[in-house]
Short mmCIF file of C-alpha atoms in Angstrom, two decimals:
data_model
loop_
_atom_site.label_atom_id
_atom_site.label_comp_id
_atom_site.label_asym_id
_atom_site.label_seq_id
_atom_site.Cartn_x
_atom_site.Cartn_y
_atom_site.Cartn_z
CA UNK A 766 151.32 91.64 34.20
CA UNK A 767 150.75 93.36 37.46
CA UNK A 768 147.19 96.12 37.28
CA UNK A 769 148.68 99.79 37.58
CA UNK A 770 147.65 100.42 40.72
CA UNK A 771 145.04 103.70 40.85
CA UNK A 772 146.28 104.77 44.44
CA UNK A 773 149.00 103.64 46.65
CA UNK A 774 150.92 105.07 50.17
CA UNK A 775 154.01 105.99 50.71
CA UNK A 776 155.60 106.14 54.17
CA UNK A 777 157.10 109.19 55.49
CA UNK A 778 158.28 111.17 58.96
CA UNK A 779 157.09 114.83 57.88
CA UNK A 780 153.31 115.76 57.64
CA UNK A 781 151.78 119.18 56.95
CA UNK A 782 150.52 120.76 60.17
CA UNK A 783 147.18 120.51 58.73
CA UNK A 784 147.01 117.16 58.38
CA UNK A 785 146.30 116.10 61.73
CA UNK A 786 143.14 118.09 62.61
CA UNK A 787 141.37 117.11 58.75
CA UNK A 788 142.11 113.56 59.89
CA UNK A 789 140.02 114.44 63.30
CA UNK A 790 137.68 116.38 61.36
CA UNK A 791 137.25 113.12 59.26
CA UNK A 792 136.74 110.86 61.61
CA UNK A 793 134.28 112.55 63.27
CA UNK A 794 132.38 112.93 59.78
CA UNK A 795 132.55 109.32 59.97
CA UNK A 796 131.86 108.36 63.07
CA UNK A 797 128.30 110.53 62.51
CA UNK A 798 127.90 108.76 59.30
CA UNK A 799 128.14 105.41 60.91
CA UNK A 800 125.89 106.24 64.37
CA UNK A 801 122.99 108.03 62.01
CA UNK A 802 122.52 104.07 60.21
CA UNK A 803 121.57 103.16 64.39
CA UNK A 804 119.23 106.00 64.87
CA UNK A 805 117.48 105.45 61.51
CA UNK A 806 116.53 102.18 62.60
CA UNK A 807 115.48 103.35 65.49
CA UNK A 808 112.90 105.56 63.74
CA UNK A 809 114.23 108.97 64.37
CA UNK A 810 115.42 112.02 62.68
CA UNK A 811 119.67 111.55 62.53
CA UNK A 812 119.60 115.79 62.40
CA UNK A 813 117.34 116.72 64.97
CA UNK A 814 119.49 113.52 67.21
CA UNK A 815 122.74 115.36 66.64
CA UNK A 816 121.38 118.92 67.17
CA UNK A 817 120.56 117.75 70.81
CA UNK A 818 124.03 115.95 71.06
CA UNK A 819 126.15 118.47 69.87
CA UNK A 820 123.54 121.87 70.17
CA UNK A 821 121.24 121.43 72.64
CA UNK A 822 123.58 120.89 76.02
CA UNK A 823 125.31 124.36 75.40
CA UNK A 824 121.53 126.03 74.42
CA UNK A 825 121.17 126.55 78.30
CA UNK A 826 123.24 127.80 81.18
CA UNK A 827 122.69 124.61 82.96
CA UNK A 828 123.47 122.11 80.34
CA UNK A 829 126.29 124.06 79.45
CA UNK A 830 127.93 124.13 83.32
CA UNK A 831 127.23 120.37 83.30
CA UNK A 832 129.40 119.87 80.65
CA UNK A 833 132.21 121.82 82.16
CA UNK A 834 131.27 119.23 85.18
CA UNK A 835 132.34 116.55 83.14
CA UNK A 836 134.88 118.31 81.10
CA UNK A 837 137.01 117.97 83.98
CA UNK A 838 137.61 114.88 85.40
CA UNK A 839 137.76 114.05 81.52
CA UNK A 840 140.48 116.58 81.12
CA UNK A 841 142.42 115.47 83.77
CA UNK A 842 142.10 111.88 82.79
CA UNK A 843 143.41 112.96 79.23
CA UNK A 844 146.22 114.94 80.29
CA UNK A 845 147.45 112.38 82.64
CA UNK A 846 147.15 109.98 79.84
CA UNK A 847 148.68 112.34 77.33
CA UNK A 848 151.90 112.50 79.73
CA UNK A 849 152.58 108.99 79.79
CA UNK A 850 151.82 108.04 75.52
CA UNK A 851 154.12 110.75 74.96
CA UNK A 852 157.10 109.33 76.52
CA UNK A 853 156.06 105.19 75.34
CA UNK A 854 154.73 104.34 77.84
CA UNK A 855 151.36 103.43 77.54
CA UNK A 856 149.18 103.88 80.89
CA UNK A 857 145.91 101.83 80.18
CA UNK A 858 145.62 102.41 84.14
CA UNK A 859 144.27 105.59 84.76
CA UNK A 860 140.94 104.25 85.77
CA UNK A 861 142.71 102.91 88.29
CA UNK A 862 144.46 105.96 89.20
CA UNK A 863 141.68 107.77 89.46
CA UNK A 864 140.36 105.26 92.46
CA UNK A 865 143.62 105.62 94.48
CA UNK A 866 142.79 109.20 94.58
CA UNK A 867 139.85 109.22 95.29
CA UNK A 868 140.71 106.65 98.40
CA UNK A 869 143.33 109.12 99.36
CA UNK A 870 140.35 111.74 99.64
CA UNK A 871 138.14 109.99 101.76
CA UNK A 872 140.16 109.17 103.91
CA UNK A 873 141.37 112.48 104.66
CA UNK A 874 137.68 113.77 104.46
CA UNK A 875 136.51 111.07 107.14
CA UNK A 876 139.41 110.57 109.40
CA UNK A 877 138.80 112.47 112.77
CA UNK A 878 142.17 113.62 112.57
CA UNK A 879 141.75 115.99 109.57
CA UNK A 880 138.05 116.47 110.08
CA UNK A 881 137.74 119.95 111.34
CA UNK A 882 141.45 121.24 109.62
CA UNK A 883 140.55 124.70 107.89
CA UNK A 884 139.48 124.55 104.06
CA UNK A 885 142.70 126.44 103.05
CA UNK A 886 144.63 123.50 104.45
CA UNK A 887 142.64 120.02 104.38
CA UNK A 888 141.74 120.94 100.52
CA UNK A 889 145.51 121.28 99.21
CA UNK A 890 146.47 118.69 101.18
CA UNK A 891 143.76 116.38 99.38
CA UNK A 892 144.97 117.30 96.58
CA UNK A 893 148.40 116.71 97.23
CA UNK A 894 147.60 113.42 98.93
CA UNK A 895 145.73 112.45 95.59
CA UNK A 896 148.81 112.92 93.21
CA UNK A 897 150.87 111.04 95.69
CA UNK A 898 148.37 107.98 95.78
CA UNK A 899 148.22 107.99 91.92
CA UNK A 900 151.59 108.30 91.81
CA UNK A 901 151.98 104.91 94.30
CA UNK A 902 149.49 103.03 92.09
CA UNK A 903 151.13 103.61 88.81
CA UNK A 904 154.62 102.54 90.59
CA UNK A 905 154.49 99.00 89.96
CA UNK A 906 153.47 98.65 87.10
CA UNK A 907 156.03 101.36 86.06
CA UNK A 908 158.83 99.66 87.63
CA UNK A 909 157.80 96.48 85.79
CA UNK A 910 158.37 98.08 82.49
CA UNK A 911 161.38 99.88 82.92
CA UNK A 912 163.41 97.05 85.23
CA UNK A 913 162.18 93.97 83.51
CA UNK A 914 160.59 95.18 80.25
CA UNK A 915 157.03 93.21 81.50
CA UNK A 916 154.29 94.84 78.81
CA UNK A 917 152.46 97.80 80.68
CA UNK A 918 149.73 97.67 78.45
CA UNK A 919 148.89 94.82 80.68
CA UNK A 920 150.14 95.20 83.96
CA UNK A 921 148.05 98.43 84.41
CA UNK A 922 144.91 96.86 83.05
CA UNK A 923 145.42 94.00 85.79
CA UNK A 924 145.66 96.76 88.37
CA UNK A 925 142.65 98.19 87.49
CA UNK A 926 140.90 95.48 88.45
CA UNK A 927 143.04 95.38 91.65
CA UNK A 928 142.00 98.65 92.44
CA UNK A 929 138.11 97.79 91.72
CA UNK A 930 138.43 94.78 94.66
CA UNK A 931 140.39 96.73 96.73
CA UNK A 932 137.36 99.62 96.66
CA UNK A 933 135.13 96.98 97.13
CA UNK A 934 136.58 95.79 100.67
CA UNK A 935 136.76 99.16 101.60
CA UNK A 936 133.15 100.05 101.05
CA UNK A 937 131.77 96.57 102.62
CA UNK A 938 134.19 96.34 105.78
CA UNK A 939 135.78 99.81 107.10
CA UNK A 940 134.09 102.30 105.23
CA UNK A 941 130.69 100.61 104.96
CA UNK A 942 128.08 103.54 106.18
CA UNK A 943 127.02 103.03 108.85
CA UNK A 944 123.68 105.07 108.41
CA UNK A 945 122.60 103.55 105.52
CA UNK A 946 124.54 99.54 105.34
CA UNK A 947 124.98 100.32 101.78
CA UNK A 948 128.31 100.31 100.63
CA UNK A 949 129.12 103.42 100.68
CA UNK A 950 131.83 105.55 102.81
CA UNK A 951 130.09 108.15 105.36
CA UNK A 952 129.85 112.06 103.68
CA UNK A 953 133.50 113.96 103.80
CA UNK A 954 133.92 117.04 105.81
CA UNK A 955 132.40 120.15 104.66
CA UNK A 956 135.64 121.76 104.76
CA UNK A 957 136.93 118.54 102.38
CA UNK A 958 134.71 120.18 99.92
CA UNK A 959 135.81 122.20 96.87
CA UNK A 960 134.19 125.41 96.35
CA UNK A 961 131.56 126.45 93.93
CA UNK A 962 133.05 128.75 91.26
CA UNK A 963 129.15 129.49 89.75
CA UNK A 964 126.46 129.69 92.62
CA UNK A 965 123.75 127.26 92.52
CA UNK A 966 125.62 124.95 89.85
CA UNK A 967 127.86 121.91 90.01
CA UNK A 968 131.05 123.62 88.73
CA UNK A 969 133.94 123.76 90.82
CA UNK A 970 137.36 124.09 91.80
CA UNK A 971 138.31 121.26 90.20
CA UNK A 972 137.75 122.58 85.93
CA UNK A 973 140.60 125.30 87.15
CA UNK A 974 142.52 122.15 88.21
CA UNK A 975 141.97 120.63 84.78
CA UNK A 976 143.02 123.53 83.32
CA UNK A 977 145.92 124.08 84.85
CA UNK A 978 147.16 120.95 84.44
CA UNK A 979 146.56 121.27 80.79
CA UNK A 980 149.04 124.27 80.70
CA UNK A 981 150.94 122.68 82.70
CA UNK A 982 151.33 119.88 80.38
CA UNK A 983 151.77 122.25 77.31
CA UNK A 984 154.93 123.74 79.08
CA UNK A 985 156.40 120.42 80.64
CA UNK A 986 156.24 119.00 76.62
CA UNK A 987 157.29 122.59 74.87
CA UNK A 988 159.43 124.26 76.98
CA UNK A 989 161.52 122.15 78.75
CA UNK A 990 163.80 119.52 78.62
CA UNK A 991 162.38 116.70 80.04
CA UNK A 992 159.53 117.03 77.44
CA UNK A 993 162.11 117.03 74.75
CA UNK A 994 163.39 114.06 76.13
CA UNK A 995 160.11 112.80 76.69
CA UNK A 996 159.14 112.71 72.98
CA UNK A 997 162.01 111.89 72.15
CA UNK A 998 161.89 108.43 73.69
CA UNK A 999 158.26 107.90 72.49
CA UNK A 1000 159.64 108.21 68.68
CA UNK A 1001 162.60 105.97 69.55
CA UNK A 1002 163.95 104.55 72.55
CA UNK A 1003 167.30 103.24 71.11
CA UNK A 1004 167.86 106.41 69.32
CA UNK A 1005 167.46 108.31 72.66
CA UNK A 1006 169.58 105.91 74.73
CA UNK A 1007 172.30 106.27 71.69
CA UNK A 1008 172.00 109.80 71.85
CA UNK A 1009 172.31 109.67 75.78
CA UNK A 1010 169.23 110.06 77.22
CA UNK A 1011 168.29 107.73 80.03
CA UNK A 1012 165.25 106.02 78.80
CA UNK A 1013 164.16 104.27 81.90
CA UNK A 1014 164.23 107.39 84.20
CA UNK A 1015 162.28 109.44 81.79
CA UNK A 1016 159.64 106.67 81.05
CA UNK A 1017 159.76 106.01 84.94
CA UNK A 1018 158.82 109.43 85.86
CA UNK A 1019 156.39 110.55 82.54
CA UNK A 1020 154.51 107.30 84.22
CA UNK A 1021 154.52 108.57 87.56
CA UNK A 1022 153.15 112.12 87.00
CA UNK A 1023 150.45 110.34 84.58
CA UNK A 1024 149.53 108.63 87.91
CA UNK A 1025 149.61 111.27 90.01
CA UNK A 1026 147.52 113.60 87.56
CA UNK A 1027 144.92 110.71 87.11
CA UNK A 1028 144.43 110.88 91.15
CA UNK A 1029 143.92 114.40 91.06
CA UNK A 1030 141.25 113.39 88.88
CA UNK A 1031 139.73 111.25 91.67
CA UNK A 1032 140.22 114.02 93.98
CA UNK A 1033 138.03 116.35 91.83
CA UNK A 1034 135.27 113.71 91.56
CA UNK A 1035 135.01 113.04 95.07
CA UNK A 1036 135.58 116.52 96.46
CA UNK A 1037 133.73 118.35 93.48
CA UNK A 1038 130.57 116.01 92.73
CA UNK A 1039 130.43 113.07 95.33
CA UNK A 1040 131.32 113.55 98.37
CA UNK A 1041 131.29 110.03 99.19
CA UNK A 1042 133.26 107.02 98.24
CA UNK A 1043 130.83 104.69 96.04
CA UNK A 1044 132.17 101.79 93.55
CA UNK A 1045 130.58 103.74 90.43
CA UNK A 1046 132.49 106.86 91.47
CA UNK A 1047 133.46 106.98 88.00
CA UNK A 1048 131.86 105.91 85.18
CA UNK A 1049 135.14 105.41 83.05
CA UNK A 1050 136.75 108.77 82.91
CA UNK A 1051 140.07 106.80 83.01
CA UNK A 1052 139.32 104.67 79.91
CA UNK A 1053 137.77 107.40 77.80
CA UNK A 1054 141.15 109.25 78.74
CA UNK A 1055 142.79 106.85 76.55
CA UNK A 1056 140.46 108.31 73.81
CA UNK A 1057 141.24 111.80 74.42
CA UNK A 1058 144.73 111.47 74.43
CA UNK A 1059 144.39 109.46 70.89
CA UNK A 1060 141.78 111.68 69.54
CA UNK A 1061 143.82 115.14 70.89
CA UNK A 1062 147.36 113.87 68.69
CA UNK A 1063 149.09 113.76 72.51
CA UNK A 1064 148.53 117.52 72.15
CA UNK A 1065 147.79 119.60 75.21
CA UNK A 1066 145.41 121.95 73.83
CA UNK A 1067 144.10 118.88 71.23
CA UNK A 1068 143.29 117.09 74.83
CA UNK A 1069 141.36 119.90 76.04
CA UNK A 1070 139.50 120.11 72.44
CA UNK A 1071 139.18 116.40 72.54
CA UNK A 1072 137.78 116.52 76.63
CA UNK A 1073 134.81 119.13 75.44
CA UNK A 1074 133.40 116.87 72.87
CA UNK A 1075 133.74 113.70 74.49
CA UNK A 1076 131.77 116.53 77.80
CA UNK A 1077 129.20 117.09 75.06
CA UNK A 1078 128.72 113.67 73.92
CA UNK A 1079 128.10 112.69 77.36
CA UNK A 1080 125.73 115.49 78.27
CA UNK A 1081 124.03 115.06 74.90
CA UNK A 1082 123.55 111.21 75.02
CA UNK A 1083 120.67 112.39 78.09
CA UNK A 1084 119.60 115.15 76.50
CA UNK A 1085 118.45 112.62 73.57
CA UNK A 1086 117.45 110.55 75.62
CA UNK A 1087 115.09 112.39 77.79
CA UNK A 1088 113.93 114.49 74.27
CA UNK A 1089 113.46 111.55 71.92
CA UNK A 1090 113.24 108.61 73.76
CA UNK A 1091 117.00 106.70 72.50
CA UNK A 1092 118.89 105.09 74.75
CA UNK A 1093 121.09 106.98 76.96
CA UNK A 1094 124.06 104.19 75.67
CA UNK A 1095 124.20 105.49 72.69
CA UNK A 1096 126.36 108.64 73.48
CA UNK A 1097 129.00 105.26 74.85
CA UNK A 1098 128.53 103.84 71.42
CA UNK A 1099 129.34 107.10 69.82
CA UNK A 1100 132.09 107.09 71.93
CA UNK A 1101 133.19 103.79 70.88
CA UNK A 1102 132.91 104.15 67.54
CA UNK A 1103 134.77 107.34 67.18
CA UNK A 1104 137.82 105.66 69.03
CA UNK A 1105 138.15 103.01 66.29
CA UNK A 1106 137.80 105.77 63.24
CA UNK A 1107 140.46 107.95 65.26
CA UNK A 1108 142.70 105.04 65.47
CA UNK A 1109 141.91 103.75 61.82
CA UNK A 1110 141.54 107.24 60.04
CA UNK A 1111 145.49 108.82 62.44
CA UNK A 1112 146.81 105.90 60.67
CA UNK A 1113 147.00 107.81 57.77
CA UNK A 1114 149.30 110.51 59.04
CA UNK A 1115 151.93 108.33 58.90
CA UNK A 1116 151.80 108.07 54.80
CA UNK A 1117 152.04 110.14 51.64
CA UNK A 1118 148.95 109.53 49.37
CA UNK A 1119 150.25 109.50 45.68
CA UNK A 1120 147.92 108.54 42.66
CA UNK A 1121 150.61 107.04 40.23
CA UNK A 1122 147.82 107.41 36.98
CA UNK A 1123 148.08 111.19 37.43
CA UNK A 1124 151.51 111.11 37.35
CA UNK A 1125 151.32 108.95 34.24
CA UNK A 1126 149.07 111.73 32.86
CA UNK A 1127 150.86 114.68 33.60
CA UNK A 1128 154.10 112.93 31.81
CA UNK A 1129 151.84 112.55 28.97
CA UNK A 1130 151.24 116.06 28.71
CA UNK A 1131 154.42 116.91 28.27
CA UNK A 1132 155.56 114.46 25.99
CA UNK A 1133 152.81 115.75 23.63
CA UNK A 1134 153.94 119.63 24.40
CA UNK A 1135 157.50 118.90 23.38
#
């Protein structure tokens, strides 16, 4: 005879609206859990780690600004992300994306031609070249999936690593400074420059960017009808096409704008915290994207939650490390780690818990009551 089984799962399409958040909330409990077995063998205190991971960078002014600093290429990264999951279509390029903006605004910020244009028209124009070069760099791929059904998980990994060579070339032929011979593009114009929204800080333009396109993103998904459509064809793309929606078009151009919002992303670095084209312009924003979108539920304002922490991690990882002497990788394997309980832990919003012995119990019950 089969055991009675003590706890089993039963698939279903509905879930409380509470669910997804404790399921966060969880995995984050567990991701701690997990990282504070690494720090004990490192021979340090797990709660005085995480209270300058999680505490410590928004104790100060300073700390706290340089997490907005982060926050938003993060943001942007997650929302652009966020746009393309919804829809199916699952954008492991934005890393990528990011690069072809941040091409598009060096070479604006270089090129004689644009070098002395007023700020009020060289820095919406970067901004606007950005999306467009995202936009281009996610076409490909894009028109891969939706012509000849070729995977996109890979085709935008591959062009990634396109985009890493084609930097490369840039930074050791054309753009190679010619100050220092490192590779390295010369400075972009002053006026090229986003302005300073707190004086003598790092934060700029670019976290209203971030925001906006988190609203943005919130309306496009809520209130219209491409975002119905949108989600619609990420829960089922032959339901949709049954029901008449054109799947390709709306997976074509949900890929697009997740292009073009990941170059604005390379816009902000470049024209918020660089100023110059280097190869470690960014030191993954695109990848941990895929993170925040996962970790956020493909929510807008769950994105924007899911950005801050990931901010804070980041910040926090050198705050520990300068402090207490870890490694500053550790905040990346915190990072790491929380991406697999996420993915492991969400898996569970997709099922019914029941606990068939209760039932069994509760039957008794009333058997003995009648």
């Amino acid at each position: 005879m089969a055991k009675n089984k003590l706890i089993s799962f039963e698939k279903t399409d509905t879930a409380p609206a509470w669910k997804n958040p404790m399921l966060i909330g969880l995995s984050i409990l567990i991701t701690f859990i997990l990282s504070a077995g690494l720090i004990l063998m490192a021979g340090k205190n797990p709660i005085e780690t995480y209270y300058h991971f999680i505490v410590a960078p928004l104790s100060t002014k300073f700390s706290f600004l340089e997490v907005l600093v982060t926050f938003t290429p993060l943001l942007l990264c997650g929302v652009a992300v966020t746009f393309a999951f919804t829809s199916g279509y699952y954008n492991i390029g934005a890393e990528g994306q990011l690069y072809a903006g941040a091409i598009a605004a060096t070479w604006i910020g270089i090129s004689p031609v644009f070098y002395n244009l007023s700020p009020w028209i060289m820095i919406p124009f970067i901004i606007v070249a950005g999306f467009a070069f995202g936009m281009l760099w996610a076409l490909i791929p894009a028109l891969l999936k939706v012509k000849m059904q070729v995977d996109e998980v890979v085709t935008t990994l591959l062009m990634n690593s396109i985009m890493a060579y084609l930097v490369s070339a840039l930074l050791n032929g054309p753009w190679k400074s010619p100050f220092s011979g490192w590779p390295e593009s010369p400075e972009i114009s002053m006026n090229a420059i986003f302005p300073k929204i707190v004086a003598k800080s790092r934060l700029n333009l670019g976290v209203i960017l971030a925001l906006v396109a988190m609203l943005v993103l919130w309306f496009v998904l809520n209130r219209t009808p491409f975002g119905l459509r949108m989600r619609a064809v990420g829960k089922g793309k032959h339901a949709s096409k049954f029901s008449g929606i054109n799947v390709q078009r709306t997976m074509l151009l949900s890929a697009l704008i997740s292009g073009g919002v990941a170059g604005v992303a390379g816009v902000s670095v470049m024209c918020g915290i660089q100023f110059r084209l280097i190869s470690e312009i960014s030191p993954g924003y695109g990848t941990i994207g895929v993170m925040i979108a996962t970790m956020g539920g493909l929510n807008a304002f769950g994105v924007g939650l899911a950005a801050f922490f990931f901010a804070l991690l980041d910040v926090g990882a050198l705050t520990v490390s300068r402090q207490m002497g870890l490694p500053s990788y550790l905040g990346e394997i915190t990072q790491a780690t929380l991406l697999l309980t996420t993915i492991s832990v969400l898996l569970l919003h997709r099922y019914k818990i029941k606990l068939p012995w209760l039932k069994k119990k509760e039957i008794r019950v009333e058997e003995e009551e009648i």
